[in-house]
Amino acid sequence: MFTALYPKIPALAAKSPQRSAGRGTAMPKARYTFELPEHDVDYGVEIPIKDLNIDPQAQRTLGEKRAQNIANNMVREAIGSIIVSKRPNGDLYIVDGQHRWRACALAGIPVIMAEIHHGLSQAQEAILFLIKNRESHKPRPIDEYHVGLTGGVPLFVDTDRILDKHGLTLGSTSTNGVGAVSGVLQIVDRYGSSVFDRTLTVAEESWERSAETWDGMLLGGIGMFLGRWGDLVDDKELARKIQAMGTAAKWRSEILSQSSRGGFNNSGTGSRVSTAYRLVASAWNRGRRAENRIEA
C-alpha cells in the first residue's frame, strides 16, 4: 500500500479585484479549499465490474448515451484506471470513472483496473471526486454543486445557505430559481457569502422577484460592484438607483448591446459581467459629486 496526501486545493481560481488608488477597500476574499486526510491507496488493482457500486450523491449524473459511445469505440488497452473507494463494510464505490465502468459492462468486459482509496467517508469521496476532476474533464457546474454539498465543501454549503435564505434554488432560471451556477459560485468564491447575500437582496429590491431578476450577468455585475466597493455602498440606495435606470430586461438588453459593440472577442460571459459592473457603478455615481464617485 501507498499513503497518499492530498493538499488543500483552491475551489475556484480567483483574481485579485482591481481598485482605484485611494478609493475604498476591497471586501475580504473568501478562501475555499478541498481537503482530504492522509489515507491508504492501492494502485493497479483489477476489480470485477459486478462488484462496483455508484453513490449518486457523490457522483455526477450517469449519461447512458455517453457510456454507450465509449463502449462502441472501446479500446480495452486504453481504458486506464478508475478511482474507487473501499468503505468500512468492504463495499466498493466508484468515485471517478463511472462512464468507463458502464461502458465495460455494455461491452461485456468483466473486469477493470482501479485505484482504491481506503477509509474515506461519503463526504470525503465527494471531495476526492472534485479534486480528481479539477484539472481533467470537469463535471457540469450543477453536478459539481450537488457533489460539493454532499462533501460538505464550504463554498457549496455557504452558497446553498444563502440561496435557501432567499427562497431560491440553483440550476434553472425561474421566479424562484437561479440558472447561472458558475456565476453564482464565482461571486461566493471571490467575495464571500455575505456579498452574495447582499447581491440577491439588491437585485430583488431593484427589480422585484422574477426570472429576469436572477440573470447571471446582472447578479455578476452587482456582485462584482459590492465585492470591490461594498464598504462604501448603501445597499438600499444602490437598489433605488438601479431601479431608476430600468427593468431587469432593459438592463440585460443594454449589457448585451454594449458588450457586443466591443467586438467578437469581447462578447463572452466575462465581458458581459464587466459591462454589468460598469453600469452598476454608473447608476451608483448618478447625482454624486466627482470626489464621491466610484471609478469603475
PDB file of C-alpha atoms in Angstrom:
ATOM      1  CA  MET A   1       0.000   0.000   0.000  1.00  0.00           C
ATOM      2  CA  PHE A   2       0.967   3.589  -0.590  1.00  0.00           C
ATOM      3  CA  THR A   3      -0.029   6.557   1.548  1.00  0.00           C
ATOM      4  CA  ALA A   4      -1.465   9.470  -0.415  1.00  0.00           C
ATOM      5  CA  LEU A   5      -1.610  13.001   0.936  1.00  0.00           C
ATOM      6  CA  TYR A   6      -3.991  15.366  -0.837  1.00  0.00           C
ATOM      7  CA  PRO A   7      -3.138  19.000  -0.097  1.00  0.00           C
ATOM      8  CA  LYS A   8      -5.545  21.899   0.097  1.00  0.00           C
ATOM      9  CA  ILE A   9      -6.629  22.798  -3.429  1.00  0.00           C
ATOM     10  CA  PRO A  10      -8.373  26.110  -4.244  1.00  0.00           C
ATOM     11  CA  ALA A  11     -12.023  25.506  -5.104  1.00  0.00           C
ATOM     12  CA  LEU A  12     -12.106  28.091  -7.889  1.00  0.00           C
ATOM     13  CA  ALA A  13      -9.375  30.305  -9.307  1.00  0.00           C
ATOM     14  CA  ALA A  14      -9.909  33.864  -8.122  1.00  0.00           C
ATOM     15  CA  LYS A  15      -8.387  37.020  -9.493  1.00  0.00           C
ATOM     16  CA  SER A  16      -7.475  39.846  -7.170  1.00  0.00           C
ATOM     17  CA  PRO A  17     -10.010  42.675  -7.507  1.00  0.00           C
ATOM     18  CA  GLN A  18      -8.694  45.901  -9.001  1.00  0.00           C
ATOM     19  CA  ARG A  19      -9.076  49.133  -7.081  1.00  0.00           C
ATOM     20  CA  SER A  20      -8.642  52.772  -7.932  1.00  0.00           C
ATOM     21  CA  ALA A  21      -5.900  54.402  -5.892  1.00  0.00           C
ATOM     22  CA  GLY A  22      -7.117  55.782  -2.595  1.00  0.00           C
ATOM     23  CA  ARG A  23     -10.719  54.723  -3.167  1.00  0.00           C
ATOM     24  CA  GLY A  24     -12.206  52.247  -0.736  1.00  0.00           C
ATOM     25  CA  THR A  25     -11.105  48.845   0.429  1.00  0.00           C
ATOM     26  CA  ALA A  26     -11.946  45.600  -1.307  1.00  0.00           C
ATOM     27  CA  MET A  27     -14.133  43.203   0.642  1.00  0.00           C
ATOM     28  CA  PRO A  28     -12.315  40.254   2.291  1.00  0.00           C
ATOM     29  CA  LYS A  29     -11.717  37.480  -0.225  1.00  0.00           C
ATOM     30  CA  ALA A  30     -13.086  34.061   0.603  1.00  0.00           C
ATOM     31  CA  ARG A  31     -10.680  31.164   0.684  1.00  0.00           C
ATOM     32  CA  TYR A  32     -12.417  27.901  -0.079  1.00  0.00           C
ATOM     33  CA  THR A  33     -10.410  24.696  -0.319  1.00  0.00           C
ATOM     34  CA  PHE A  34     -10.933  20.997  -0.907  1.00  0.00           C
ATOM     35  CA  GLU A  35      -9.273  18.978   1.869  1.00  0.00           C
ATOM     36  CA  LEU A  36      -8.663  15.254   2.397  1.00  0.00           C
ATOM     37  CA  PRO A  37      -6.941  13.402   5.236  1.00  0.00           C
ATOM     38  CA  GLU A  38      -3.960  11.150   4.651  1.00  0.00           C
ATOM     39  CA  HIS A  39      -5.185   7.683   3.713  1.00  0.00           C
ATOM     40  CA  ASP A  40      -4.019   4.433   2.130  1.00  0.00           C
ATOM     41  CA  VAL A  41      -4.328   3.937  -1.631  1.00  0.00           C
ATOM     42  CA  ASP A  42      -3.828   0.729  -3.661  1.00  0.00           C
ATOM     43  CA  TYR A  43      -2.846   1.231  -7.296  1.00  0.00           C
ATOM     44  CA  GLY A  44      -3.355  -1.080 -10.261  1.00  0.00           C
ATOM     45  CA  VAL A  45      -5.955  -3.398  -8.710  1.00  0.00           C
ATOM     46  CA  GLU A  46      -8.153  -5.444 -11.055  1.00  0.00           C
ATOM     47  CA  ILE A  47     -11.794  -5.435  -9.902  1.00  0.00           C
ATOM     48  CA  PRO A  48     -14.801  -7.344 -11.296  1.00  0.00           C
ATOM     49  CA  ILE A  49     -17.335  -4.960 -12.867  1.00  0.00           C
ATOM     50  CA  LYS A  50     -20.152  -6.588 -10.891  1.00  0.00           C
ATOM     51  CA  ASP A  51     -18.522  -5.719  -7.558  1.00  0.00           C
ATOM     52  CA  LEU A  52     -18.651  -1.952  -8.123  1.00  0.00           C
ATOM     53  CA  ASN A  53     -21.364   0.436  -6.927  1.00  0.00           C
ATOM     54  CA  ILE A  54     -22.327   4.068  -7.602  1.00  0.00           C
ATOM     55  CA  ASP A  55     -23.366   6.622  -4.978  1.00  0.00           C
ATOM     56  CA  PRO A  56     -25.366   9.283  -6.872  1.00  0.00           C
ATOM     57  CA  GLN A  57     -24.789  11.816  -4.097  1.00  0.00           C
ATOM     58  CA  ALA A  58     -21.027  11.678  -4.622  1.00  0.00           C
ATOM     59  CA  GLN A  59     -21.065  11.413  -8.422  1.00  0.00           C
ATOM     60  CA  ARG A  60     -22.134  13.322 -11.487  1.00  0.00           C
ATOM     61  CA  THR A  61     -25.210  12.090 -13.355  1.00  0.00           C
ATOM     62  CA  LEU A  62     -24.513   8.943 -15.369  1.00  0.00           C
ATOM     63  CA  GLY A  63     -25.055   9.571 -19.084  1.00  0.00           C
ATOM     64  CA  GLU A  64     -26.131   6.310 -20.697  1.00  0.00           C
ATOM     65  CA  LYS A  65     -25.578   7.706 -24.210  1.00  0.00           C
ATOM     66  CA  ARG A  66     -22.045   8.770 -23.321  1.00  0.00           C
ATOM     67  CA  ALA A  67     -21.304   5.326 -21.869  1.00  0.00           C
ATOM     68  CA  GLN A  68     -22.671   3.633 -24.992  1.00  0.00           C
ATOM     69  CA  ASN A  69     -20.467   5.811 -27.216  1.00  0.00           C
ATOM     70  CA  ILE A  70     -17.426   4.781 -25.187  1.00  0.00           C
ATOM     71  CA  ALA A  71     -18.441   1.122 -25.452  1.00  0.00           C
ATOM     72  CA  ASN A  72     -18.911   1.397 -29.222  1.00  0.00           C
ATOM     73  CA  ASN A  73     -15.362   2.664 -29.630  1.00  0.00           C
ATOM     74  CA  MET A  74     -13.752   0.740 -26.803  1.00  0.00           C
ATOM     75  CA  VAL A  75     -10.003   0.162 -26.900  1.00  0.00           C
ATOM     76  CA  ARG A  76      -9.529  -2.129 -23.937  1.00  0.00           C
ATOM     77  CA  GLU A  77      -5.834  -1.314 -23.517  1.00  0.00           C
ATOM     78  CA  ALA A  78      -6.644   2.400 -23.234  1.00  0.00           C
ATOM     79  CA  ILE A  79      -9.357   2.239 -20.574  1.00  0.00           C
ATOM     80  CA  GLY A  80      -6.971   3.189 -17.793  1.00  0.00           C
ATOM     81  CA  SER A  81      -7.772   3.063 -14.067  1.00  0.00           C
ATOM     82  CA  ILE A  82     -10.915   4.281 -12.389  1.00  0.00           C
ATOM     83  CA  ILE A  83     -10.994   5.717  -8.858  1.00  0.00           C
ATOM     84  CA  VAL A  84     -12.702   3.582  -6.218  1.00  0.00           C
ATOM     85  CA  SER A  85     -13.414   3.964  -2.504  1.00  0.00           C
ATOM     86  CA  LYS A  86     -13.461   0.894  -0.275  1.00  0.00           C
ATOM     87  CA  ARG A  87     -15.852   1.582   2.555  1.00  0.00           C
ATOM     88  CA  PRO A  88     -15.504   0.078   6.087  1.00  0.00           C
ATOM     89  CA  ASN A  89     -18.024  -2.679   5.280  1.00  0.00           C
ATOM     90  CA  GLY A  90     -15.948  -3.738   2.269  1.00  0.00           C
ATOM     91  CA  ASP A  91     -18.288  -2.320  -0.402  1.00  0.00           C
ATOM     92  CA  LEU A  92     -16.559  -0.719  -3.395  1.00  0.00           C
ATOM     93  CA  TYR A  93     -17.937   2.601  -4.680  1.00  0.00           C
ATOM     94  CA  ILE A  94     -16.805   4.358  -7.844  1.00  0.00           C
ATOM     95  CA  VAL A  95     -15.502   7.870  -7.163  1.00  0.00           C
ATOM     96  CA  ASP A  96     -14.478   8.678 -10.728  1.00  0.00           C
ATOM     97  CA  GLY A  97     -14.800   6.602 -13.892  1.00  0.00           C
ATOM     98  CA  GLN A  98     -18.424   5.519 -13.833  1.00  0.00           C
ATOM     99  CA  HIS A  99     -18.834   6.021 -17.588  1.00  0.00           C
ATOM    100  CA  ARG A 100     -15.863   3.738 -18.333  1.00  0.00           C
ATOM    101  CA  TRP A 101     -17.264   1.214 -15.838  1.00  0.00           C
ATOM    102  CA  ARG A 102     -20.671   1.306 -17.504  1.00  0.00           C
ATOM    103  CA  ALA A 103     -19.066   1.096 -20.965  1.00  0.00           C
ATOM    104  CA  CYS A 104     -17.180  -2.037 -19.918  1.00  0.00           C
ATOM    105  CA  ALA A 105     -20.438  -3.586 -18.734  1.00  0.00           C
ATOM    106  CA  LEU A 106     -22.106  -2.741 -22.051  1.00  0.00           C
ATOM    107  CA  ALA A 107     -19.129  -4.142 -23.990  1.00  0.00           C
ATOM    108  CA  GLY A 108     -19.091  -7.378 -21.976  1.00  0.00           C
ATOM    109  CA  ILE A 109     -15.718  -6.704 -20.331  1.00  0.00           C
ATOM    110  CA  PRO A 110     -15.787  -8.395 -16.888  1.00  0.00           C
ATOM    111  CA  VAL A 111     -13.006  -6.512 -15.058  1.00  0.00           C
ATOM    112  CA  ILE A 112     -11.486  -3.044 -14.862  1.00  0.00           C
ATOM    113  CA  MET A 113      -8.296  -1.627 -13.331  1.00  0.00           C
ATOM    114  CA  ALA A 114      -8.758   0.648 -10.330  1.00  0.00           C
ATOM    115  CA  GLU A 115      -7.039   2.916  -7.829  1.00  0.00           C
ATOM    116  CA  ILE A 116      -8.592   2.014  -4.470  1.00  0.00           C
ATOM    117  CA  HIS A 117      -8.808   4.572  -1.646  1.00  0.00           C
ATOM    118  CA  HIS A 118      -9.342   3.344   1.916  1.00  0.00           C
ATOM    119  CA  GLY A 119     -11.024   4.896   4.936  1.00  0.00           C
ATOM    120  CA  LEU A 120     -12.934   7.747   3.289  1.00  0.00           C
ATOM    121  CA  SER A 121     -16.385   8.883   4.357  1.00  0.00           C
ATOM    122  CA  GLN A 122     -19.088   9.610   1.781  1.00  0.00           C
ATOM    123  CA  ALA A 123     -18.345  13.327   2.127  1.00  0.00           C
ATOM    124  CA  GLN A 124     -14.633  12.708   1.544  1.00  0.00           C
ATOM    125  CA  GLU A 125     -15.460  10.596  -1.528  1.00  0.00           C
ATOM    126  CA  ALA A 126     -17.301  13.599  -2.923  1.00  0.00           C
ATOM    127  CA  ILE A 127     -14.311  15.847  -2.252  1.00  0.00           C
ATOM    128  CA  LEU A 128     -11.965  13.318  -3.901  1.00  0.00           C
ATOM    129  CA  PHE A 129     -14.236  13.369  -6.968  1.00  0.00           C
ATOM    130  CA  LEU A 130     -13.976  17.177  -7.146  1.00  0.00           C
ATOM    131  CA  ILE A 131     -10.195  17.099  -6.741  1.00  0.00           C
ATOM    132  CA  LYS A 132      -9.758  14.423  -9.417  1.00  0.00           C
ATOM    133  CA  ASN A 133     -11.910  16.375 -11.868  1.00  0.00           C
ATOM    134  CA  ARG A 134     -10.488  19.824 -11.172  1.00  0.00           C
ATOM    135  CA  GLU A 135      -7.822  19.562 -13.877  1.00  0.00           C
ATOM    136  CA  SER A 136      -9.394  16.920 -16.111  1.00  0.00           C
ATOM    137  CA  HIS A 137     -12.862  16.532 -17.600  1.00  0.00           C
ATOM    138  CA  LYS A 138     -14.834  18.882 -15.380  1.00  0.00           C
ATOM    139  CA  PRO A 139     -18.318  17.868 -14.336  1.00  0.00           C
ATOM    140  CA  ARG A 140     -21.240  20.140 -15.168  1.00  0.00           C
ATOM    141  CA  PRO A 141     -21.386  23.058 -12.696  1.00  0.00           C
ATOM    142  CA  ILE A 142     -24.695  21.840 -11.275  1.00  0.00           C
ATOM    143  CA  ASP A 143     -23.269  18.324 -10.750  1.00  0.00           C
ATOM    144  CA  GLU A 144     -20.211  19.834  -9.074  1.00  0.00           C
ATOM    145  CA  TYR A 145     -22.537  21.862  -6.858  1.00  0.00           C
ATOM    146  CA  HIS A 146     -24.577  18.876  -5.693  1.00  0.00           C
ATOM    147  CA  VAL A 147     -21.486  16.710  -5.164  1.00  0.00           C
ATOM    148  CA  GLY A 148     -19.885  19.575  -3.264  1.00  0.00           C
ATOM    149  CA  LEU A 149     -22.906  19.756  -0.965  1.00  0.00           C
ATOM    150  CA  THR A 150     -22.562  16.047  -0.267  1.00  0.00           C
ATOM    151  CA  GLY A 151     -18.897  16.620   0.527  1.00  0.00           C
ATOM    152  CA  GLY A 152     -19.718  19.491   2.869  1.00  0.00           C
ATOM    153  CA  VAL A 153     -17.370  21.787   0.920  1.00  0.00           C
ATOM    154  CA  PRO A 154     -17.809  25.277   2.442  1.00  0.00           C
ATOM    155  CA  LEU A 155     -18.057  27.009  -0.953  1.00  0.00           C
ATOM    156  CA  PHE A 156     -21.131  24.981  -1.887  1.00  0.00           C
ATOM    157  CA  VAL A 157     -22.606  24.820   1.619  1.00  0.00           C
ATOM    158  CA  ASP A 158     -22.349  28.612   2.032  1.00  0.00           C
ATOM    159  CA  THR A 159     -23.893  29.145  -1.407  1.00  0.00           C
ATOM    160  CA  ASP A 160     -26.772  26.803  -0.601  1.00  0.00           C
ATOM    161  CA  ARG A 161     -27.367  28.524   2.746  1.00  0.00           C
ATOM    162  CA  ILE A 162     -27.722  31.961   1.145  1.00  0.00           C
ATOM    163  CA  LEU A 163     -29.953  30.638  -1.644  1.00  0.00           C
ATOM    164  CA  ASP A 164     -32.188  28.962   0.934  1.00  0.00           C
ATOM    165  CA  LYS A 165     -32.355  32.198   2.925  1.00  0.00           C
ATOM    166  CA  HIS A 166     -33.772  33.920  -0.171  1.00  0.00           C
ATOM    167  CA  GLY A 167     -36.077  31.039  -1.072  1.00  0.00           C
ATOM    168  CA  LEU A 168     -34.111  30.212  -4.200  1.00  0.00           C
ATOM    169  CA  THR A 169     -32.782  27.057  -5.823  1.00  0.00           C
ATOM    170  CA  LEU A 170     -29.841  26.685  -8.161  1.00  0.00           C
ATOM    171  CA  GLY A 171     -29.801  25.064 -11.585  1.00  0.00           C
ATOM    172  CA  SER A 172     -32.657  26.530 -13.631  1.00  0.00           C
ATOM    173  CA  THR A 173     -33.888  30.085 -14.116  1.00  0.00           C
ATOM    174  CA  SER A 174     -37.356  30.888 -12.788  1.00  0.00           C
ATOM    175  CA  THR A 175     -39.045  33.240 -10.342  1.00  0.00           C
ATOM    176  CA  ASN A 176     -37.574  31.145  -7.539  1.00  0.00           C
ATOM    177  CA  GLY A 177     -34.518  29.717  -9.276  1.00  0.00           C
ATOM    178  CA  VAL A 178     -31.101  30.881 -10.454  1.00  0.00           C
ATOM    179  CA  GLY A 179     -29.705  29.184 -13.547  1.00  0.00           C
ATOM    180  CA  ALA A 180     -26.257  30.790 -13.586  1.00  0.00           C
ATOM    181  CA  VAL A 181     -24.496  28.155 -11.473  1.00  0.00           C
ATOM    182  CA  SER A 182     -20.912  29.118 -12.348  1.00  0.00           C
ATOM    183  CA  GLY A 183     -21.657  32.829 -11.965  1.00  0.00           C
ATOM    184  CA  VAL A 184     -23.153  32.350  -8.516  1.00  0.00           C
ATOM    185  CA  LEU A 185     -20.238  30.210  -7.335  1.00  0.00           C
ATOM    186  CA  GLN A 186     -17.758  32.807  -8.612  1.00  0.00           C
ATOM    187  CA  ILE A 187     -19.423  35.531  -6.557  1.00  0.00           C
ATOM    188  CA  VAL A 188     -19.224  33.438  -3.395  1.00  0.00           C
ATOM    189  CA  ASP A 189     -15.695  32.217  -4.089  1.00  0.00           C
ATOM    190  CA  ARG A 190     -14.244  35.641  -4.922  1.00  0.00           C
ATOM    191  CA  TYR A 191     -16.093  37.868  -2.486  1.00  0.00           C
ATOM    192  CA  GLY A 192     -17.701  35.651   0.155  1.00  0.00           C
ATOM    193  CA  SER A 193     -21.204  34.562   1.075  1.00  0.00           C
ATOM    194  CA  SER A 194     -22.107  37.902   2.670  1.00  0.00           C
ATOM    195  CA  VAL A 195     -21.581  39.680  -0.653  1.00  0.00           C
ATOM    196  CA  PHE A 196     -23.709  37.052  -2.408  1.00  0.00           C
ATOM    197  CA  ASP A 197     -26.419  37.626   0.204  1.00  0.00           C
ATOM    198  CA  ARG A 198     -26.306  41.375  -0.431  1.00  0.00           C
ATOM    199  CA  THR A 199     -26.289  40.805  -4.194  1.00  0.00           C
ATOM    200  CA  LEU A 200     -29.545  38.842  -4.105  1.00  0.00           C
ATOM    201  CA  THR A 201     -31.145  41.431  -1.809  1.00  0.00           C
ATOM    202  CA  VAL A 202     -30.169  44.358  -4.051  1.00  0.00           C
ATOM    203  CA  ALA A 203     -31.352  42.522  -7.168  1.00  0.00           C
ATOM    204  CA  GLU A 204     -34.764  41.740  -5.678  1.00  0.00           C
ATOM    205  CA  GLU A 205     -35.231  45.251  -4.291  1.00  0.00           C
ATOM    206  CA  SER A 206     -34.270  46.676  -7.690  1.00  0.00           C
ATOM    207  CA  TRP A 207     -36.471  44.538  -9.935  1.00  0.00           C
ATOM    208  CA  GLU A 208     -38.734  42.562  -7.585  1.00  0.00           C
ATOM    209  CA  ARG A 209     -38.904  38.788  -7.846  1.00  0.00           C
ATOM    210  CA  SER A 210     -38.893  37.390 -11.387  1.00  0.00           C
ATOM    211  CA  ALA A 211     -36.836  35.116 -13.613  1.00  0.00           C
ATOM    212  CA  GLU A 212     -35.155  38.170 -15.190  1.00  0.00           C
ATOM    213  CA  THR A 213     -34.042  39.381 -11.740  1.00  0.00           C
ATOM    214  CA  TRP A 214     -31.758  36.353 -11.313  1.00  0.00           C
ATOM    215  CA  ASP A 215     -29.991  36.712 -14.668  1.00  0.00           C
ATOM    216  CA  GLY A 216     -26.343  35.691 -14.327  1.00  0.00           C
ATOM    217  CA  MET A 217     -24.969  38.861 -15.933  1.00  0.00           C
ATOM    218  CA  LEU A 218     -26.988  41.105 -13.608  1.00  0.00           C
ATOM    219  CA  LEU A 219     -26.063  39.193 -10.474  1.00  0.00           C
ATOM    220  CA  GLY A 220     -22.439  39.083 -11.613  1.00  0.00           C
ATOM    221  CA  GLY A 221     -22.300  42.859 -12.118  1.00  0.00           C
ATOM    222  CA  ILE A 222     -23.912  43.661  -8.777  1.00  0.00           C
ATOM    223  CA  GLY A 223     -21.766  41.070  -7.010  1.00  0.00           C
ATOM    224  CA  MET A 224     -18.559  42.441  -8.519  1.00  0.00           C
ATOM    225  CA  PHE A 225     -19.508  46.008  -7.532  1.00  0.00           C
ATOM    226  CA  LEU A 226     -20.364  45.052  -3.954  1.00  0.00           C
ATOM    227  CA  GLY A 227     -17.320  42.787  -3.731  1.00  0.00           C
ATOM    228  CA  ARG A 228     -14.996  45.619  -4.695  1.00  0.00           C
ATOM    229  CA  TRP A 229     -16.704  48.595  -3.092  1.00  0.00           C
ATOM    230  CA  GLY A 230     -19.162  47.173  -0.584  1.00  0.00           C
ATOM    231  CA  ASP A 231     -17.691  49.085   2.333  1.00  0.00           C
ATOM    232  CA  LEU A 232     -18.669  52.352   0.594  1.00  0.00           C
ATOM    233  CA  VAL A 233     -22.121  51.322  -0.582  1.00  0.00           C
ATOM    234  CA  ASP A 234     -25.556  51.604   0.993  1.00  0.00           C
ATOM    235  CA  ASP A 235     -27.495  48.689  -0.480  1.00  0.00           C
ATOM    236  CA  LYS A 236     -30.941  50.325  -0.377  1.00  0.00           C
ATOM    237  CA  GLU A 237     -29.646  53.409  -2.146  1.00  0.00           C
ATOM    238  CA  LEU A 238     -27.934  51.235  -4.746  1.00  0.00           C
ATOM    239  CA  ALA A 239     -31.183  49.326  -5.346  1.00  0.00           C
ATOM    240  CA  ARG A 240     -33.134  52.559  -5.816  1.00  0.00           C
ATOM    241  CA  LYS A 241     -30.632  53.854  -8.332  1.00  0.00           C
ATOM    242  CA  ILE A 242     -30.543  50.571 -10.258  1.00  0.00           C
ATOM    243  CA  GLN A 243     -34.343  50.531 -10.365  1.00  0.00           C
ATOM    244  CA  ALA A 244     -34.401  54.111 -11.679  1.00  0.00           C
ATOM    245  CA  MET A 245     -32.384  53.004 -14.723  1.00  0.00           C
ATOM    246  CA  GLY A 246     -34.991  50.499 -15.877  1.00  0.00           C
ATOM    247  CA  THR A 247     -36.254  46.944 -15.606  1.00  0.00           C
ATOM    248  CA  ALA A 248     -34.070  43.866 -15.453  1.00  0.00           C
ATOM    249  CA  ALA A 249     -34.965  43.145 -19.080  1.00  0.00           C
ATOM    250  CA  LYS A 250     -33.836  46.639 -20.092  1.00  0.00           C
ATOM    251  CA  TRP A 251     -30.587  46.211 -18.179  1.00  0.00           C
ATOM    252  CA  ARG A 252     -29.943  42.873 -19.836  1.00  0.00           C
ATOM    253  CA  SER A 253     -30.590  44.324 -23.290  1.00  0.00           C
ATOM    254  CA  GLU A 254     -28.198  47.216 -22.641  1.00  0.00           C
ATOM    255  CA  ILE A 255     -25.487  44.859 -21.353  1.00  0.00           C
ATOM    256  CA  LEU A 256     -25.735  42.670 -24.447  1.00  0.00           C
ATOM    257  CA  SER A 257     -25.687  45.727 -26.711  1.00  0.00           C
ATOM    258  CA  GLN A 258     -22.649  47.318 -25.059  1.00  0.00           C
ATOM    259  CA  SER A 259     -20.636  44.097 -24.812  1.00  0.00           C
ATOM    260  CA  SER A 260     -21.326  43.139 -28.449  1.00  0.00           C
ATOM    261  CA  ARG A 261     -20.102  46.555 -29.629  1.00  0.00           C
ATOM    262  CA  GLY A 262     -16.733  45.593 -28.177  1.00  0.00           C
ATOM    263  CA  GLY A 263     -16.255  43.018 -30.925  1.00  0.00           C
ATOM    264  CA  PHE A 264     -16.344  39.239 -31.096  1.00  0.00           C
ATOM    265  CA  ASN A 265     -13.557  38.738 -28.558  1.00  0.00           C
ATOM    266  CA  ASN A 266     -15.371  40.895 -26.015  1.00  0.00           C
ATOM    267  CA  SER A 267     -18.775  39.243 -26.222  1.00  0.00           C
ATOM    268  CA  GLY A 268     -18.245  36.403 -23.733  1.00  0.00           C
ATOM    269  CA  THR A 269     -19.716  35.983 -20.276  1.00  0.00           C
ATOM    270  CA  GLY A 270     -16.761  37.653 -18.548  1.00  0.00           C
ATOM    271  CA  SER A 271     -17.085  40.744 -20.713  1.00  0.00           C
ATOM    272  CA  ARG A 272     -20.831  40.909 -20.101  1.00  0.00           C
ATOM    273  CA  VAL A 273     -20.374  40.746 -16.335  1.00  0.00           C
ATOM    274  CA  SER A 274     -17.750  43.506 -16.585  1.00  0.00           C
ATOM    275  CA  THR A 275     -20.198  45.568 -18.626  1.00  0.00           C
ATOM    276  CA  ALA A 276     -22.889  44.986 -15.997  1.00  0.00           C
ATOM    277  CA  TYR A 277     -20.396  46.062 -13.320  1.00  0.00           C
ATOM    278  CA  ARG A 278     -19.707  49.339 -15.138  1.00  0.00           C
ATOM    279  CA  LEU A 279     -23.435  50.012 -15.496  1.00  0.00           C
ATOM    280  CA  VAL A 280     -23.976  49.377 -11.769  1.00  0.00           C
ATOM    281  CA  ALA A 281     -21.133  51.800 -10.992  1.00  0.00           C
ATOM    282  CA  SER A 282     -22.698  54.336 -13.336  1.00  0.00           C
ATOM    283  CA  ALA A 283     -26.040  54.003 -11.559  1.00  0.00           C
ATOM    284  CA  TRP A 284     -24.372  54.481  -8.177  1.00  0.00           C
ATOM    285  CA  ASN A 285     -22.483  57.574  -9.348  1.00  0.00           C
ATOM    286  CA  ARG A 286     -25.561  59.397 -10.677  1.00  0.00           C
ATOM    287  CA  GLY A 287     -26.076  62.664  -8.816  1.00  0.00           C
ATOM    288  CA  ARG A 288     -22.831  62.361  -6.888  1.00  0.00           C
ATOM    289  CA  ARG A 289     -20.058  64.907  -6.753  1.00  0.00           C
ATOM    290  CA  ALA A 290     -16.891  63.935  -8.580  1.00  0.00           C
ATOM    291  CA  GLU A 291     -14.992  63.370  -5.336  1.00  0.00           C
ATOM    292  CA  ASN A 292     -17.675  60.925  -4.110  1.00  0.00           C
ATOM    293  CA  ARG A 293     -17.870  58.795  -7.220  1.00  0.00           C
ATOM    294  CA  ILE A 294     -16.511  55.286  -7.546  1.00  0.00           C
ATOM    295  CA  GLU A 295     -14.310  54.820 -10.597  1.00  0.00           C
ATOM    296  CA  ALA A 296     -15.256  51.568 -12.303  1.00  0.00           C
TER     297      ALA A 296
END
